[in-house]
Short mmCIF file of C-alpha atoms in Angstrom, two decimals:
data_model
loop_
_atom_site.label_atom_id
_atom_site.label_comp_id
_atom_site.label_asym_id
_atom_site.label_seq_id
_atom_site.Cartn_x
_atom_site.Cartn_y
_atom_site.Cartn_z
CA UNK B 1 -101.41 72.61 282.37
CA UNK B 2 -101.36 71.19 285.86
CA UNK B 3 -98.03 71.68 287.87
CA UNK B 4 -96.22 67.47 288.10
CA UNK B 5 -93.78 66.23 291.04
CA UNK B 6 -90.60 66.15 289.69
CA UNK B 7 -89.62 63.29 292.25
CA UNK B 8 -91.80 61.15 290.07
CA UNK B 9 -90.92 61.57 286.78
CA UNK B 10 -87.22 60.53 284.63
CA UNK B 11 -85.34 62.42 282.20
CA UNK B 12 -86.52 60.55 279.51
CA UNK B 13 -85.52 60.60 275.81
CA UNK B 14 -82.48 63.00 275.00
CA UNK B 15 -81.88 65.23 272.38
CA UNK B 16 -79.13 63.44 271.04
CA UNK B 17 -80.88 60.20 270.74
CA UNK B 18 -83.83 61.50 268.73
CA UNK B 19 -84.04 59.99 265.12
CA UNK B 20 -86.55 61.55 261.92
CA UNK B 21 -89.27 59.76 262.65
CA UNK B 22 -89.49 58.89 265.93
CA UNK B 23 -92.15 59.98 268.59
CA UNK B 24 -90.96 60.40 272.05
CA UNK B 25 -92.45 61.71 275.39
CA UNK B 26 -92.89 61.89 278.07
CA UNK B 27 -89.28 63.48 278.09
CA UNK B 28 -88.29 66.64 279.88
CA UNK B 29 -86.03 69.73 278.01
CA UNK B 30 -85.07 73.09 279.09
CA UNK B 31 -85.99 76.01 277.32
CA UNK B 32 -83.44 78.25 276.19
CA UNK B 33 -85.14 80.60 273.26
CA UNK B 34 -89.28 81.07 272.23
CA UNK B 35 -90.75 82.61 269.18
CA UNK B 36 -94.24 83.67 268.93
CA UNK B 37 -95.85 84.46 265.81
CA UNK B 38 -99.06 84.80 266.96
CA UNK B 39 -102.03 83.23 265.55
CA UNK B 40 -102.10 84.72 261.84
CA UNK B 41 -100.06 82.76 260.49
CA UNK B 42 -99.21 79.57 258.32
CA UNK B 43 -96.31 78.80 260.03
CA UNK B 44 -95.75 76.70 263.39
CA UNK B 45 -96.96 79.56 265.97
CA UNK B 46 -94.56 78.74 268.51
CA UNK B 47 -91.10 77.79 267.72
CA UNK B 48 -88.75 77.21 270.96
CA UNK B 49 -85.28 75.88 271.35
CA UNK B 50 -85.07 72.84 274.16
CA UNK B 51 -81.38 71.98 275.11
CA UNK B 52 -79.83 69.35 277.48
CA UNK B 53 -76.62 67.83 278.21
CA UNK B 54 -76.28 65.66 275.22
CA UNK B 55 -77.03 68.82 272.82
CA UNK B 56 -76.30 71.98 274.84
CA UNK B 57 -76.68 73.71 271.42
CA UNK B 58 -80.13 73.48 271.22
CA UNK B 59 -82.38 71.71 268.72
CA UNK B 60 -85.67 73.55 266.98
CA UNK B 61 -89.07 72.67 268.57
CA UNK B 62 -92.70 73.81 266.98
CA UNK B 63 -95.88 74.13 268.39
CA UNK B 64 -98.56 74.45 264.99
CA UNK B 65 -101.50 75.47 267.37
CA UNK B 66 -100.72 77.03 270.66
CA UNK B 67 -103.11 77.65 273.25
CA UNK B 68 -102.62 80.17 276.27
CA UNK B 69 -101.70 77.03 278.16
CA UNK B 70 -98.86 75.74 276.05
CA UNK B 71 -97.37 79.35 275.64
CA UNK B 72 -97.71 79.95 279.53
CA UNK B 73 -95.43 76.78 279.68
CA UNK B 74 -93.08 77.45 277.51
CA UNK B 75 -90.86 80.23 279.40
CA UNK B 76 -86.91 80.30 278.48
CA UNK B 77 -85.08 79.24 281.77
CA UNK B 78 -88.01 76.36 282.51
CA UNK B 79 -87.73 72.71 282.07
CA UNK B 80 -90.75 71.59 280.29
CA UNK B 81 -92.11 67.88 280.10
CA UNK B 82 -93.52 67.02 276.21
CA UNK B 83 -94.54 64.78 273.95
CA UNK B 84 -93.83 64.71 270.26
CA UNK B 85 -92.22 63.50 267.19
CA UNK B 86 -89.25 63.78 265.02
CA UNK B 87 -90.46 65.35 261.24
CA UNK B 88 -88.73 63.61 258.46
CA UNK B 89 -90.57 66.04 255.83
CA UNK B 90 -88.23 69.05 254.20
CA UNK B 91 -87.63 71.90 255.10
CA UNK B 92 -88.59 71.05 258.92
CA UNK B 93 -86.54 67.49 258.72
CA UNK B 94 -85.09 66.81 262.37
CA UNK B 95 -86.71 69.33 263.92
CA UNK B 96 -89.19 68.86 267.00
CA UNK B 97 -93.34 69.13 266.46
CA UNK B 98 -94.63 69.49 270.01
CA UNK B 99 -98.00 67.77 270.80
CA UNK B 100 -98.11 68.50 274.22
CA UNK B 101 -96.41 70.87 276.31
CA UNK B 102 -96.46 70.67 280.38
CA UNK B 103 -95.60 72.39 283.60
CA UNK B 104 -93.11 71.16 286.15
CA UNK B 105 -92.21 71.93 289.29
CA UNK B 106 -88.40 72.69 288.70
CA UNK B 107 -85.88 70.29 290.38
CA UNK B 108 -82.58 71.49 292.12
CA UNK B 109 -80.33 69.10 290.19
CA UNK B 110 -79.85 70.76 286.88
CA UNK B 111 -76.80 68.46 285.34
CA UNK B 112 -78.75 66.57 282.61
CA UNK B 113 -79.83 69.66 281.14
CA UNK B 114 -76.46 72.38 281.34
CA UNK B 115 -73.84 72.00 279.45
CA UNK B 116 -70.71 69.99 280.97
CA UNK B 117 -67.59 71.81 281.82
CA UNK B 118 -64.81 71.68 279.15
CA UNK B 119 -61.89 69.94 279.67
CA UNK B 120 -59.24 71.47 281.06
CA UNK B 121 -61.90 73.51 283.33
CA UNK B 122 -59.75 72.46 286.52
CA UNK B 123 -56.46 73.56 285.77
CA UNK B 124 -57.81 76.75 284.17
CA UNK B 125 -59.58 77.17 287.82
CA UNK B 126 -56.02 76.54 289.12
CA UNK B 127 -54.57 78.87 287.29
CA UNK B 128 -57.07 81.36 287.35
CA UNK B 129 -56.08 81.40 291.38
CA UNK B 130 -52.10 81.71 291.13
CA UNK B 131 -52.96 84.77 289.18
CA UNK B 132 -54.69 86.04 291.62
CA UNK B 133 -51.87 85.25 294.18
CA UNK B 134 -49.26 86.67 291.75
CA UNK B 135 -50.63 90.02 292.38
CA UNK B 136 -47.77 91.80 294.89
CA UNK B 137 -49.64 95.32 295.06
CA UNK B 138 -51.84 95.23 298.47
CA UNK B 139 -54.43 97.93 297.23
CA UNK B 140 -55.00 95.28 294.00
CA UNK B 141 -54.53 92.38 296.12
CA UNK B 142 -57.13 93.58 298.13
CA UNK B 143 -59.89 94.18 295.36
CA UNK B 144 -59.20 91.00 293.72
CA UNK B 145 -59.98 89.25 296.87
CA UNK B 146 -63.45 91.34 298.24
CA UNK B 147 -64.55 90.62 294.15
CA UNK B 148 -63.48 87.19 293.66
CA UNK B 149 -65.23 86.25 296.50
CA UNK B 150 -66.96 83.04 297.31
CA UNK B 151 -70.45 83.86 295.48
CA UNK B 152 -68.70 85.79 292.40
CA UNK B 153 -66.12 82.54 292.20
CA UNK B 154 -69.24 80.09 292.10
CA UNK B 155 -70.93 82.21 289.18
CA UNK B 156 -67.91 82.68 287.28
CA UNK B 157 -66.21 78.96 287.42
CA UNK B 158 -69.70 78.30 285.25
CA UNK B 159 -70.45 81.39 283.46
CA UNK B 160 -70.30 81.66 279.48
CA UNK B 161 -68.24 84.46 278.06
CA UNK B 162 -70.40 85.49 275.22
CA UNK B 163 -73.92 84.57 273.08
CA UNK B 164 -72.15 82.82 270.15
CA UNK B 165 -68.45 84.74 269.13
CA UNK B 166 -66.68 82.73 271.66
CA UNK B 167 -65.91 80.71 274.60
CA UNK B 168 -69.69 80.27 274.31
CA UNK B 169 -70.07 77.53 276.72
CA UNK B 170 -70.33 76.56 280.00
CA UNK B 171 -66.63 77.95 282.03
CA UNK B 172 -66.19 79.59 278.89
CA UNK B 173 -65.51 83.04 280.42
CA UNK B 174 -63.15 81.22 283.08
CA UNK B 175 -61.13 79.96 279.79
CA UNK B 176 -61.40 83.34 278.05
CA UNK B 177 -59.92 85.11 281.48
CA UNK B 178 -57.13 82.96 282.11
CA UNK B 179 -56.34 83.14 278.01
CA UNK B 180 -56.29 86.95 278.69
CA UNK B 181 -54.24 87.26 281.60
CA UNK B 182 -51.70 84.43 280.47
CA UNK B 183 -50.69 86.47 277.77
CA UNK B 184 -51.00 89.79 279.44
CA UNK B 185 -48.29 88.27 282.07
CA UNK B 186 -45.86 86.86 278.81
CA UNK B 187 -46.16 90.32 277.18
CA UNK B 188 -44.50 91.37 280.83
CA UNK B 189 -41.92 89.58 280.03
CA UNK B 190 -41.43 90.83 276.58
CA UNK B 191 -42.16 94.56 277.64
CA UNK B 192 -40.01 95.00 280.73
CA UNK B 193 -41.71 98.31 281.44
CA UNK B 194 -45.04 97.21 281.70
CA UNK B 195 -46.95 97.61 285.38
CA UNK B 196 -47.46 93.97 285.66
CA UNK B 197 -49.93 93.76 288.87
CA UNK B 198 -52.18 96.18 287.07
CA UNK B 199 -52.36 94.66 284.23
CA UNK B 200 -52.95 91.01 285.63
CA UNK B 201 -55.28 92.65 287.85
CA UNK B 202 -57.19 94.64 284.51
CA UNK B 203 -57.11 90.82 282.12
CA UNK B 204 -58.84 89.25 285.60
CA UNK B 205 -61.17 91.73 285.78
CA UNK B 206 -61.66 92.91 282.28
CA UNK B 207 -65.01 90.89 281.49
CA UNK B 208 -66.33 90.79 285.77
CA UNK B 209 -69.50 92.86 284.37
CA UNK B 210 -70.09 89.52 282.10
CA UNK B 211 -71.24 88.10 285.69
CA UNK B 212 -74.40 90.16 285.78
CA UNK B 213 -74.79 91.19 281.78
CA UNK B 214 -75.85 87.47 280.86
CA UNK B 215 -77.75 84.80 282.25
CA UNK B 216 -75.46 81.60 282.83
CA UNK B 217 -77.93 78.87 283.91
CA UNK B 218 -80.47 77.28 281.64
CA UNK B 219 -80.60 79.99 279.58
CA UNK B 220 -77.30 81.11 279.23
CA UNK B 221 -75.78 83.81 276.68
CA UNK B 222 -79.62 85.37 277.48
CA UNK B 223 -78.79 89.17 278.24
CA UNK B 224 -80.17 90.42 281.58
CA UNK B 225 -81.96 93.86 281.97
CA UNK B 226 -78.68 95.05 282.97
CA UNK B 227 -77.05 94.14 279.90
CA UNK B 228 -79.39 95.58 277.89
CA UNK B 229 -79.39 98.81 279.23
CA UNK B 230 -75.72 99.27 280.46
CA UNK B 231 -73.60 96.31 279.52
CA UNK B 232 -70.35 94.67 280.57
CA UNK B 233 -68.13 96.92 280.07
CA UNK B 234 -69.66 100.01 281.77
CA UNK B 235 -71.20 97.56 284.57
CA UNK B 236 -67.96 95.76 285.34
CA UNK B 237 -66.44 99.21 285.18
CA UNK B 238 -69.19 100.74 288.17
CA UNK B 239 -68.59 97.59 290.16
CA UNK B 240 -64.63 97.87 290.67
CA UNK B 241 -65.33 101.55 291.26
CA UNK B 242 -67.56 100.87 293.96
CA UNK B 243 -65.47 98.37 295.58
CA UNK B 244 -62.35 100.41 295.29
CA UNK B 245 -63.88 103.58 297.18
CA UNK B 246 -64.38 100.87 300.14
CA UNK B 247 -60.66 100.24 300.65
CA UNK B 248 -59.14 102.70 302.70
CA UNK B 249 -56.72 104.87 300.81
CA UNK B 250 -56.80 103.14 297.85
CA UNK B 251 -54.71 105.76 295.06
CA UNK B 252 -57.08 107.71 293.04
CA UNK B 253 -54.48 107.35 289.90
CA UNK B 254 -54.16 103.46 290.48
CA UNK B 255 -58.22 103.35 290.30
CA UNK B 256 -58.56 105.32 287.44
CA UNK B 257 -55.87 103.02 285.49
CA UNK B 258 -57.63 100.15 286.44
CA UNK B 259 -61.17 101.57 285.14
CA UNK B 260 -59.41 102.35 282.16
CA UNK B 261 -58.23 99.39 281.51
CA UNK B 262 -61.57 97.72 281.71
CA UNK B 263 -63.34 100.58 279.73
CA UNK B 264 -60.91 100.55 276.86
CA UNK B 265 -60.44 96.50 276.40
CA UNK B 266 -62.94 96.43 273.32
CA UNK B 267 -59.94 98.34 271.89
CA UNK B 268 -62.20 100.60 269.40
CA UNK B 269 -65.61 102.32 269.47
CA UNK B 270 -66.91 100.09 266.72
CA UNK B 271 -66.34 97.50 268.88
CA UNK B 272 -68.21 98.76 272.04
CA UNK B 273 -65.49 100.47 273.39
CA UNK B 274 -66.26 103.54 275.25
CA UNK B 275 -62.60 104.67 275.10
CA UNK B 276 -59.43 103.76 273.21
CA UNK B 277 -56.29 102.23 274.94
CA UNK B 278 -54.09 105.85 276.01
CA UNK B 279 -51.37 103.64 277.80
CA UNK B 280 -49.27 101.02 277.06
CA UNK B 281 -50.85 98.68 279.55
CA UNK B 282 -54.03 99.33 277.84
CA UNK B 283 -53.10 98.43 274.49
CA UNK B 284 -51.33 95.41 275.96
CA UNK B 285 -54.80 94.23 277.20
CA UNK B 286 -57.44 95.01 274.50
CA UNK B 287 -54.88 93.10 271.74
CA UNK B 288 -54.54 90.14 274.12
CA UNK B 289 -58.59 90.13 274.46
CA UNK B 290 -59.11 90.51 270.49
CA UNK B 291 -56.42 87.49 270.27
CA UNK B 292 -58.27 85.39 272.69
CA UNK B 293 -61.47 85.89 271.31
CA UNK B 294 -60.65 85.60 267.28
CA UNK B 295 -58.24 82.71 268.21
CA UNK B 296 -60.33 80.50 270.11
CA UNK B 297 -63.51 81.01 267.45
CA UNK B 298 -61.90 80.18 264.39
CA UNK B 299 -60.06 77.20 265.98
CA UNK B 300 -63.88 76.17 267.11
CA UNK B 301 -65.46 76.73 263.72
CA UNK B 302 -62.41 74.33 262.32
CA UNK B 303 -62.98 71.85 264.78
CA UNK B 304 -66.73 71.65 264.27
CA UNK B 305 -65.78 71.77 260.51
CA UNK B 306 -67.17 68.38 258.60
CA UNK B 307 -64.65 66.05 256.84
CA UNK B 308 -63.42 66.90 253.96
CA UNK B 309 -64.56 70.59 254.17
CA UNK B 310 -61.25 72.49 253.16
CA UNK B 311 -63.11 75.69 253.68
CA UNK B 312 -65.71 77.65 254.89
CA UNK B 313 -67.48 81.15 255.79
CA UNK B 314 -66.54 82.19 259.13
CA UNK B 315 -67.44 85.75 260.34
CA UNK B 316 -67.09 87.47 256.87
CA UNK B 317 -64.03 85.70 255.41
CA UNK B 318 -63.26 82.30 254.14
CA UNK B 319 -61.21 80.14 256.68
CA UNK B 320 -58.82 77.02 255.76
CA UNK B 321 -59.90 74.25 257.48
CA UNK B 322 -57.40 71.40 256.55
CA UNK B 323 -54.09 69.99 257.43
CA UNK B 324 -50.91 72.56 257.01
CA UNK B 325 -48.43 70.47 255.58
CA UNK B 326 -47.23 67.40 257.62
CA UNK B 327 -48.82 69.38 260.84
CA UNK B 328 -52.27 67.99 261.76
CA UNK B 329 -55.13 69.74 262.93
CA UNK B 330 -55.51 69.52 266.83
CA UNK B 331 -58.27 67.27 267.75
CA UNK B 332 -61.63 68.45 269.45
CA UNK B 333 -61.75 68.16 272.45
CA UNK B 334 -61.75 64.48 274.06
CA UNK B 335 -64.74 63.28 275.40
CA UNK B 336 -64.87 62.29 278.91
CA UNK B 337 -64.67 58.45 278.69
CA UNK B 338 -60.70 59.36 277.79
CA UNK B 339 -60.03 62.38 279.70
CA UNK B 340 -58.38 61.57 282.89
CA UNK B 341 -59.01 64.92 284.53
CA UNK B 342 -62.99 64.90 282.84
CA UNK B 343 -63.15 61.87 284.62
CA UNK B 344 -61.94 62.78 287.55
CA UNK B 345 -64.37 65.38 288.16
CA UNK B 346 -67.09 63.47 286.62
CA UNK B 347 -67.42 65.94 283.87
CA UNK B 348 -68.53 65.57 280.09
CA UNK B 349 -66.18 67.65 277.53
CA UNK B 350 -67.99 68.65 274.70
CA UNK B 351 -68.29 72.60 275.10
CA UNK B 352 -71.46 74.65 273.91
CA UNK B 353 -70.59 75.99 270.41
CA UNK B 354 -73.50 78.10 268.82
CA UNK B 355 -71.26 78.69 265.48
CA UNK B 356 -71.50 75.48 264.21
CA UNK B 357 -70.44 74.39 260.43
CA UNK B 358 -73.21 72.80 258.29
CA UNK B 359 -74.44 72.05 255.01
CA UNK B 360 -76.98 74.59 254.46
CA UNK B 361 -79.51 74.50 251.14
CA UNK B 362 -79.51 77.32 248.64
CA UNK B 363 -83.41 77.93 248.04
CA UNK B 364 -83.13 79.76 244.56
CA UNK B 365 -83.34 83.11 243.92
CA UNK B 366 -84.92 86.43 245.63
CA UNK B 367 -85.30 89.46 243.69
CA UNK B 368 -84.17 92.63 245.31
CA UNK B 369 -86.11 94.55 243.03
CA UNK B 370 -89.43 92.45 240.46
CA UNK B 371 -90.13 88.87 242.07
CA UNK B 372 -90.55 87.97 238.49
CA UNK B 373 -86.57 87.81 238.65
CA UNK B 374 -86.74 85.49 241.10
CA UNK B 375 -86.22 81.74 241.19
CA UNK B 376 -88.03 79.21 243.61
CA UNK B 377 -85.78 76.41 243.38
CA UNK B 378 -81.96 74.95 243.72
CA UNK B 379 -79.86 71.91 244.39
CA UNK B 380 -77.13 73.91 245.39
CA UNK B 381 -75.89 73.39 248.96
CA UNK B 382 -73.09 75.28 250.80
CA UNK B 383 -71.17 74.33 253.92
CA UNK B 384 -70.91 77.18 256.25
CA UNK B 385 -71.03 78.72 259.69
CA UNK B 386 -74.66 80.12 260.37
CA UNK B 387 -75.18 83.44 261.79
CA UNK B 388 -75.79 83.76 265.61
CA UNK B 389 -79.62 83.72 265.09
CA UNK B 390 -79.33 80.57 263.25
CA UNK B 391 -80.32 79.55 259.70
CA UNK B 392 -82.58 77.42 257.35
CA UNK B 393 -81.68 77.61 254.26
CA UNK B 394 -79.86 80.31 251.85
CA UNK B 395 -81.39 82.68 248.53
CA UNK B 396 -79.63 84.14 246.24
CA UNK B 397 -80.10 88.30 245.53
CA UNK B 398 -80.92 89.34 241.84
CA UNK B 399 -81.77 92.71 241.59
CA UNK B 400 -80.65 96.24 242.92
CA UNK B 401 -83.66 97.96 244.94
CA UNK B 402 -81.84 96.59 248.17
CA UNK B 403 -78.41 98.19 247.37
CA UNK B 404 -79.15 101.04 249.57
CA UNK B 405 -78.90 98.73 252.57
CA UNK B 406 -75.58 96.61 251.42
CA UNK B 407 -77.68 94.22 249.49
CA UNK B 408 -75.67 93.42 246.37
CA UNK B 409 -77.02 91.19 243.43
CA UNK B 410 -74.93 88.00 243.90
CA UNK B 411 -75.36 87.79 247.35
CA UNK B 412 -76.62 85.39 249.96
CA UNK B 413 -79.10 85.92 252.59
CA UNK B 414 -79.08 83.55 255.63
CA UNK B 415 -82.94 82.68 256.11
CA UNK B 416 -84.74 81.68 259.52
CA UNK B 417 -88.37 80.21 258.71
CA UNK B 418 -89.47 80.96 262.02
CA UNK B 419 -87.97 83.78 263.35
CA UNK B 420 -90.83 86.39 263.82
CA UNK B 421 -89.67 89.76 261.90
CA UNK B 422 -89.59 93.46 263.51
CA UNK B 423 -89.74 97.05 261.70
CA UNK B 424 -86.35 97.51 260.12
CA UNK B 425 -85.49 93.70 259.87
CA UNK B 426 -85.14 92.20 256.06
CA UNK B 427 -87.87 89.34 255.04
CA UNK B 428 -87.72 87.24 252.14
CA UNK B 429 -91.67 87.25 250.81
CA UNK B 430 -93.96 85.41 248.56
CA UNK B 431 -95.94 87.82 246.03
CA UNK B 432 -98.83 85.99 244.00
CA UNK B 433 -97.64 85.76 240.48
CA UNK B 434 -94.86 87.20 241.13
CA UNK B 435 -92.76 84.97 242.96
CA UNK B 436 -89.62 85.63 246.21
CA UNK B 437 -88.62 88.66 247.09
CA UNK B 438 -86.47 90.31 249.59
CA UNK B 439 -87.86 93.68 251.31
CA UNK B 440 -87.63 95.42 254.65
CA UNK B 441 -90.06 94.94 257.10
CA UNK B 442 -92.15 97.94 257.90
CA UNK B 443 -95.26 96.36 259.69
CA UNK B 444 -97.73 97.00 257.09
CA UNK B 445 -95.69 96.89 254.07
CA UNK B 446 -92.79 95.98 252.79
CA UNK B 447 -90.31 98.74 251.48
CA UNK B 448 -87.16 98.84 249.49
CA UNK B 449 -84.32 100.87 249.42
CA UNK B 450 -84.18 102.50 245.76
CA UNK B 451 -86.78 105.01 244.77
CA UNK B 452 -87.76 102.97 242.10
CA UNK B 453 -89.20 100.41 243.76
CA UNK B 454 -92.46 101.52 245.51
CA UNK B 455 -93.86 99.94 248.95
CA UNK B 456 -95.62 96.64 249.03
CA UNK B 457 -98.99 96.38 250.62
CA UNK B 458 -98.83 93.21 253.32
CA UNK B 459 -102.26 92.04 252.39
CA UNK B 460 -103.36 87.96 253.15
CA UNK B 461 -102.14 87.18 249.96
CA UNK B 462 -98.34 87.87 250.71
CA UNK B 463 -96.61 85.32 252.49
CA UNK B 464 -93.55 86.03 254.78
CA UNK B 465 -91.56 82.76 254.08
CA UNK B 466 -88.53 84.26 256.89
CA UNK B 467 -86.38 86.67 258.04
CA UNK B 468 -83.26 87.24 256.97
CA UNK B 469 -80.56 86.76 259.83
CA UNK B 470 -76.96 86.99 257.50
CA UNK B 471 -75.83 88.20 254.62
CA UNK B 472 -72.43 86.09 252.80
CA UNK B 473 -70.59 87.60 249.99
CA UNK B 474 -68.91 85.04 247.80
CA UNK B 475 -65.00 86.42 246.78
#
């Protein structure tokens, strides 16, 4: 795939304009996620998600035959030029099938392919800084300002705050920040006692490792090497350590506070926390983070809610999406054409939300246990909030030989079609004359978790149909 000028070529289509149907290219994408199944397979070898600004989100992209050019090209963090068209055939209806895939040289100006800033990203910036002034103690003062320096404030201004929970957008983490430390500083005022500069100075630094866990460009929410192997929360930890020791004198006691607070703000070790709040301070600051966080994604899974949806499945429990009482709903977000300060700074509004509620189909039934239990087909539909990896369609469990991994009878399984399984992960799979089942994933069989139900043999005959990414238990 030969390497093209950018200087000569447009945008194109964009995502958003696409219709069922249609055939479009050449149009250029980025790349934000890749799948390869490898050649044995019936499925679409290669499925990829392309973003730009009109659908930051992402939309679905296959490739049915892939050759060692076409997966060379398609790289997450690359923009990609391609040709294709728009299926209109269930269950792959408004998703992308590639035809050609090609190399470009990639051009400085990224802004038709990031997400835009949310509104109210200025006066969060604003805000974010007379916290930072607000801070009276010098030693504090002083690490604020050698962290929050000019290269740290130009990441972080853009930099998501998480893969898909919340604030998953572009200045998301700047949002998430100032939503911390603004309620840190009112539970000052409520709590008298509470060392205010250090715990301003703890809710402004309490997600810094963030900075270097993810990526925050074209393929944000992307976890570096660094947050695989060490993480936010132990990085951004190290890094105010070793900025700390630099400042002359700077109190041993007021460091280790500070490191606390930043090591305990997950709150509990199910969480991620490596220790639990042991001062007031502390406790302050991990409930203000789990309010921030919870808040702002259920009020984003309600605004992304579609009309006339009073409820749906949000992160294990059913949420109430309608009016309360003579009280309206708040809006989402305006777009920019009527936001003065959007306008302003010549910035779209519509933030990057990966939890997005939609009418999802349920396939039938899946045995956990004989596929002659199971069921192939449904009308049944369901409007709810996909799991982070994203979802095609739903099964119902019948059976018990999965009940030794949480799988109940009665529940349902949130199904990728193209998400390539690993040891350990749960498949739904097609045995002949027998019909769906759902198994675990053990490379060359499938196993359950009962001792009545022995291995499967993964011969050419059984078909993996997907792998199961959620699991929703009706009340």
């Amino acid at each position: 795939m030969k390497t093209t000028d950018p200087i000569t070529l447009d945008k194109g289509t964009y995502l958003a304009d696409l219709e069922p149907g249609q055939s479009f290219g050449p149009a250029l994408f980025a790349v934000r996620s890749v799948t390869d199944r490898g050649e044995e397979t019936r499925a679409p070898q290669l499925a990829a998600t392309l973003t730009d600004r009109t659908q930051p989100e992402g939309r679905i992209a296959k490739v049915w035959q892939a050759d060692d050019r076409t997966r060379a090209a398609l790289k997450v963090g690359q923009i990609v030029q391609v040709w294709g068209k728009v299926d209109t055939t269930s269950p792959w209806a408004g998703e992308l099938t590639l035809e050609r895939v090609e190399t470009i040289a990639q051009p400085e100006d990224l802004s038709e392919f990031l997400a835009p800033r949310p509104e109210g990203h200025t006066h969060a910036w604003k805000e974010f800084c007379r916290l930072i002034r607000s801070v009276q103690n010098p030693y504090l003062a002083e690490l604020l300002k050698r962290l929050w320096d000019k290269q740290s404030q130009c990441a972080f201004a853009d930099a998501v705050a998480a893969r898909g929970h919340h604030h998953a957008y572009r200045g998301g983490l700047l949002q998430h920040t100032v939503e911390v430390a603004a309620l840190c500083e009112a539970a000052c005022a409520v709590y008298p006692y509470l060392c205010r500069d250090l715990l301003i100075t703890g809710a402004l630094l309490h997600d810094f490792g963030k900075l270097t866990e993810m990526e925050h460009g074209l393929a944000a929410g992307a976890f570096t090497a660094e947050g695989c192997l060490i993480g936010h929360v132990h990085g951004g930890a190290l890094r105010v350590r070793e900025v700390a020791v630099g400042i002359e004198e700077f109190p041993l006691p007021l460091l280790n506070a500070l490191m606390h607070l930043i090591l305990s703000h997950h709150g509990e070790g199910a969480f991620g926390s490596p220790k639990t709040p042991a001062f007031p301070e502390a406790v302050v600051l991990s409930q203000c983070d789990r309010l921030s966080a919870h808040t702002t994604a259920m009020h984003e899974a309600i605004c992304k809610a579609p009309a006339g949806v009073a409820s749906l499945w949000h992160q294990g429990n059913w949420i109430y999406t309608e009016n309360l009482g003579d009280t309206p709903r708040p809006a989402p977000p305006l777009p920019s054409s009527v936001c003065p300060e959007s306008q302003q700074a010549q910035e779209s509004t519509t933030p990057n939300n990966f939890a997005t509620a939609r009418c999802i189909p349920v396939r039938g039934l899946v045995a956990a246990g004989r596929g002659e239990e199971s069921a192939e087909y449904s009308e049944e539909t369901l409007t709810v909030v996909p799991p982070e990896e994203g979802a095609d369609y739903l099964v119902r469990v019948t059976g018990e030989s999965l009940q030794g991994a949480g799988v109940q009878a009665g529940d349902l399984l949130f199904v990728q079609q193209h998400a390539t399984p690993h040891p350990g992960d749960l498949v739904v799979a097609w045995l002949p004359g027998q019909g769906g089942v759902v198994k675990r994933f053990a490379g060359d069989r499938l196993e359950s978790a009962h001792p009545d139900y022995p291995p499967i043999p993964l011969t050419e005959e059984v078909r993996i149909q997907g792998k199961v990414t959620g699991l929703l238990r009706p009340l």
